[in-house]
CSV table of C-alpha atoms in Angstrom, one decimal:
chain,number,residue,atom,x,y,z
A,1,GLU,CA,-4.5,-28.7,5.9
A,2,THR,CA,-0.8,-29.3,4.9
A,3,TYR,CA,-1.2,-27.2,1.8
A,4,TYR,CA,-2.4,-24.1,3.8
A,5,GLY,CA,-0.3,-24.8,6.8
A,6,ASP,CA,3.1,-25.9,5.4
A,7,THR,CA,3.2,-25.5,1.6
A,8,LEU,CA,1.9,-21.9,1.4
A,9,LYS,CA,4.1,-19.3,3.0
A,10,GLU,CA,2.5,-16.3,1.2
A,11,SER,CA,0.0,-15.4,-1.5
A,12,ALA,CA,2.6,-15.7,-4.2
A,13,ASP,CA,2.9,-19.5,-3.4
A,14,LEU,CA,-0.6,-20.3,-4.6
A,15,LEU,CA,-0.6,-22.9,-7.4
A,16,THR,CA,-3.9,-21.6,-8.8
A,17,ASN,CA,-5.7,-18.3,-9.3
A,18,ALA,CA,-9.1,-19.8,-8.7
A,19,CYS,CA,-9.5,-18.1,-5.4
A,20,CYS,CA,-7.7,-14.8,-5.9
A,21,THR,CA,-9.7,-11.5,-5.9
A,22,ALA,CA,-9.3,-9.7,-9.2
A,23,ALA,CA,-11.6,-6.7,-8.8
A,24,ARG,CA,-10.6,-3.6,-6.8
A,25,PRO,CA,-12.3,-3.5,-3.4
A,26,ALA,CA,-14.9,-0.9,-2.6
A,27,PRO,CA,-13.2,2.3,-1.1
A,28,GLN,CA,-14.3,1.5,2.6
A,29,ILE,CA,-12.9,-2.0,2.2
A,30,ALA,CA,-9.6,-0.8,0.6
A,31,LYS,CA,-9.3,1.6,3.6
A,32,ALA,CA,-9.8,-1.2,6.1
A,33,ILE,CA,-7.3,-3.4,4.2
A,34,SER,CA,-4.7,-0.6,4.5
A,35,ASN,CA,-4.9,-0.9,8.3
A,36,ILE,CA,-4.1,-4.6,8.4
A,37,HIS,CA,-0.7,-5.9,9.4
A,38,PRO,CA,1.5,-6.9,6.4
A,39,ASP,CA,2.0,-10.4,7.7
A,40,VAL,CA,-1.7,-11.0,7.5
A,41,ILE,CA,-2.0,-9.5,4.0
A,42,LYS,CA,0.9,-11.7,2.8
A,43,LYS,CA,-0.9,-14.9,3.9
A,44,TYR,CA,-4.3,-14.0,2.2
A,45,TYR,CA,-5.5,-16.9,0.1
A,46,GLY,CA,-9.2,-16.0,-0.1
A,47,CYS,CA,-11.8,-15.3,-2.7
A,48,GLY,CA,-12.8,-11.8,-1.8
A,49,PHE,CA,-14.7,-10.1,1.0
A,50,CYS,CA,-18.4,-11.0,1.1
A,51,VAL,CA,-20.0,-9.0,3.8
A,52,PRO,CA,-22.9,-6.6,3.2
A,53,ASP,CA,-22.9,-2.9,4.0
A,54,GLU,CA,-24.4,-1.7,7.3
A,55,VAL,CA,-22.9,-4.3,9.7
A,56,GLU,CA,-22.1,-2.0,12.6
A,57,GLY,CA,-22.7,-3.6,15.9
A,58,MET,CA,-23.3,-7.1,14.4
A,59,VAL,CA,-21.6,-10.4,15.1
A,60,ILE,CA,-19.9,-11.9,12.0
A,61,LEU,CA,-18.6,-15.5,11.7
A,62,ASP,CA,-15.7,-16.1,9.2
A,63,LEU,CA,-15.4,-19.8,8.3
A,64,GLY,CA,-12.0,-20.7,7.0
A,65,CYS,CA,-10.6,-17.4,8.2
A,66,GLY,CA,-6.9,-18.3,7.6
A,67,ALA,CA,-4.6,-15.6,8.8
A,68,GLY,CA,-7.5,-13.3,9.5
A,69,ARG,CA,-7.5,-10.7,6.7
A,70,ASP,CA,-11.3,-10.7,6.4
A,71,VAL,CA,-11.8,-10.9,10.1
A,72,TYR,CA,-9.8,-7.7,10.5
A,73,ILE,CA,-11.7,-6.0,7.7
A,74,ALA,CA,-15.0,-7.0,9.4
A,75,SER,CA,-13.7,-5.9,12.8
A,76,GLN,CA,-13.4,-2.4,11.5
A,77,LEU,CA,-16.8,-2.5,9.9
A,78,VAL,CA,-18.7,-3.8,12.9
A,79,GLY,CA,-16.9,-1.4,15.2
A,80,GLU,CA,-16.4,-1.5,18.9
A,81,LYS,CA,-19.9,-2.8,19.7
A,82,GLY,CA,-19.7,-5.6,17.2
A,83,ARG,CA,-17.7,-8.9,17.2
A,84,VAL,CA,-16.0,-11.1,14.7
A,85,ILE,CA,-15.2,-14.8,15.2
A,86,GLY,CA,-12.7,-16.5,12.9
A,87,VAL,CA,-12.6,-20.3,12.6
A,88,ASP,CA,-9.9,-22.2,10.7
A,89,MET,CA,-8.5,-25.7,10.7
A,90,THR,CA,-4.9,-24.6,10.2
A,91,ALA,CA,-2.8,-23.8,13.3
A,92,GLU,CA,-0.1,-22.1,11.2
A,93,GLN,CA,-2.6,-19.6,9.7
A,94,LEU,CA,-4.3,-18.9,13.1
A,95,LYS,CA,-0.8,-18.3,14.6
A,96,VAL,CA,-0.4,-15.3,12.3
A,97,ALA,CA,-3.9,-14.0,13.1
A,98,LYS,CA,-3.4,-14.3,16.9
A,99,GLU,CA,0.1,-12.9,16.8
A,100,THR,CA,-1.1,-9.7,15.2
A,101,GLN,CA,-4.3,-9.3,17.3
A,102,ALA,CA,-2.7,-6.8,19.7
A,103,TYR,CA,-1.4,-4.8,16.7
A,104,HIS,CA,-4.9,-4.6,15.3
A,105,ALA,CA,-6.5,-3.7,18.6
A,106,ASP,CA,-4.0,-0.9,19.0
A,107,LYS,CA,-4.6,0.3,15.4
A,108,PHE,CA,-8.4,0.1,15.6
A,109,GLY,CA,-8.7,1.3,19.2
A,110,PHE,CA,-10.6,-1.8,20.3
A,111,ASP,CA,-10.3,-5.6,20.3
A,112,ASN,CA,-13.5,-7.3,19.1
A,113,VAL,CA,-12.1,-10.5,17.5
A,114,GLU,CA,-11.6,-14.1,18.5
A,115,PHE,CA,-10.0,-17.0,16.7
A,116,HIS,CA,-10.6,-20.7,17.1
A,117,GLU,CA,-9.0,-23.7,15.6
A,118,GLY,CA,-11.6,-26.1,14.4
A,119,LEU,CA,-13.5,-27.7,11.6
A,120,ILE,CA,-16.5,-26.1,10.0
A,121,GLU,CA,-18.4,-29.4,10.5
A,122,LYS,CA,-17.8,-29.1,14.2
A,123,LEU,CA,-18.8,-25.6,15.2
A,124,ASP,CA,-20.7,-27.0,18.2
A,125,ASP,CA,-17.2,-27.5,19.7
A,126,ILE,CA,-16.7,-23.8,20.0
A,127,ASP,CA,-18.2,-22.5,23.3
A,128,SER,CA,-18.8,-18.9,22.1
A,129,LEU,CA,-20.9,-20.1,19.2
A,130,THR,CA,-24.4,-20.8,20.4
A,131,ASP,CA,-27.7,-20.8,18.5
A,132,GLY,CA,-28.7,-17.3,17.5
A,133,SER,CA,-25.4,-15.8,18.6
A,134,VAL,CA,-24.2,-14.8,15.1
A,135,ASP,CA,-25.8,-12.3,12.7
A,136,ILE,CA,-23.8,-13.1,9.5
């Protein structure tokens, strides 16, 4: 939690390349990334975007969402009728995700995301996550 919350300030601060995406994203993903706020991109520490094609209208859960890069990619793919829920244990990361939420809603033309601070092991603590409420 301290590493992702305090030590890392941007992607360049990573001490390993074990979780850095090396391949170029698919064109629709690259387009979605181009719409994401620079502060979110700067704090991306993930291992790539792992969501299948054809997700429009679905509900996607992103565990360990960090500053929200993948949440905001998925938001564009599920569209206005879908929803994306991000969960992370790091308040500092979620602060960036939440502070840029209005920016993304304006950019996309809809707001279909929510962010929660919590542990993956305690998803039952999140009221909007009920059995059968998530597609992916």
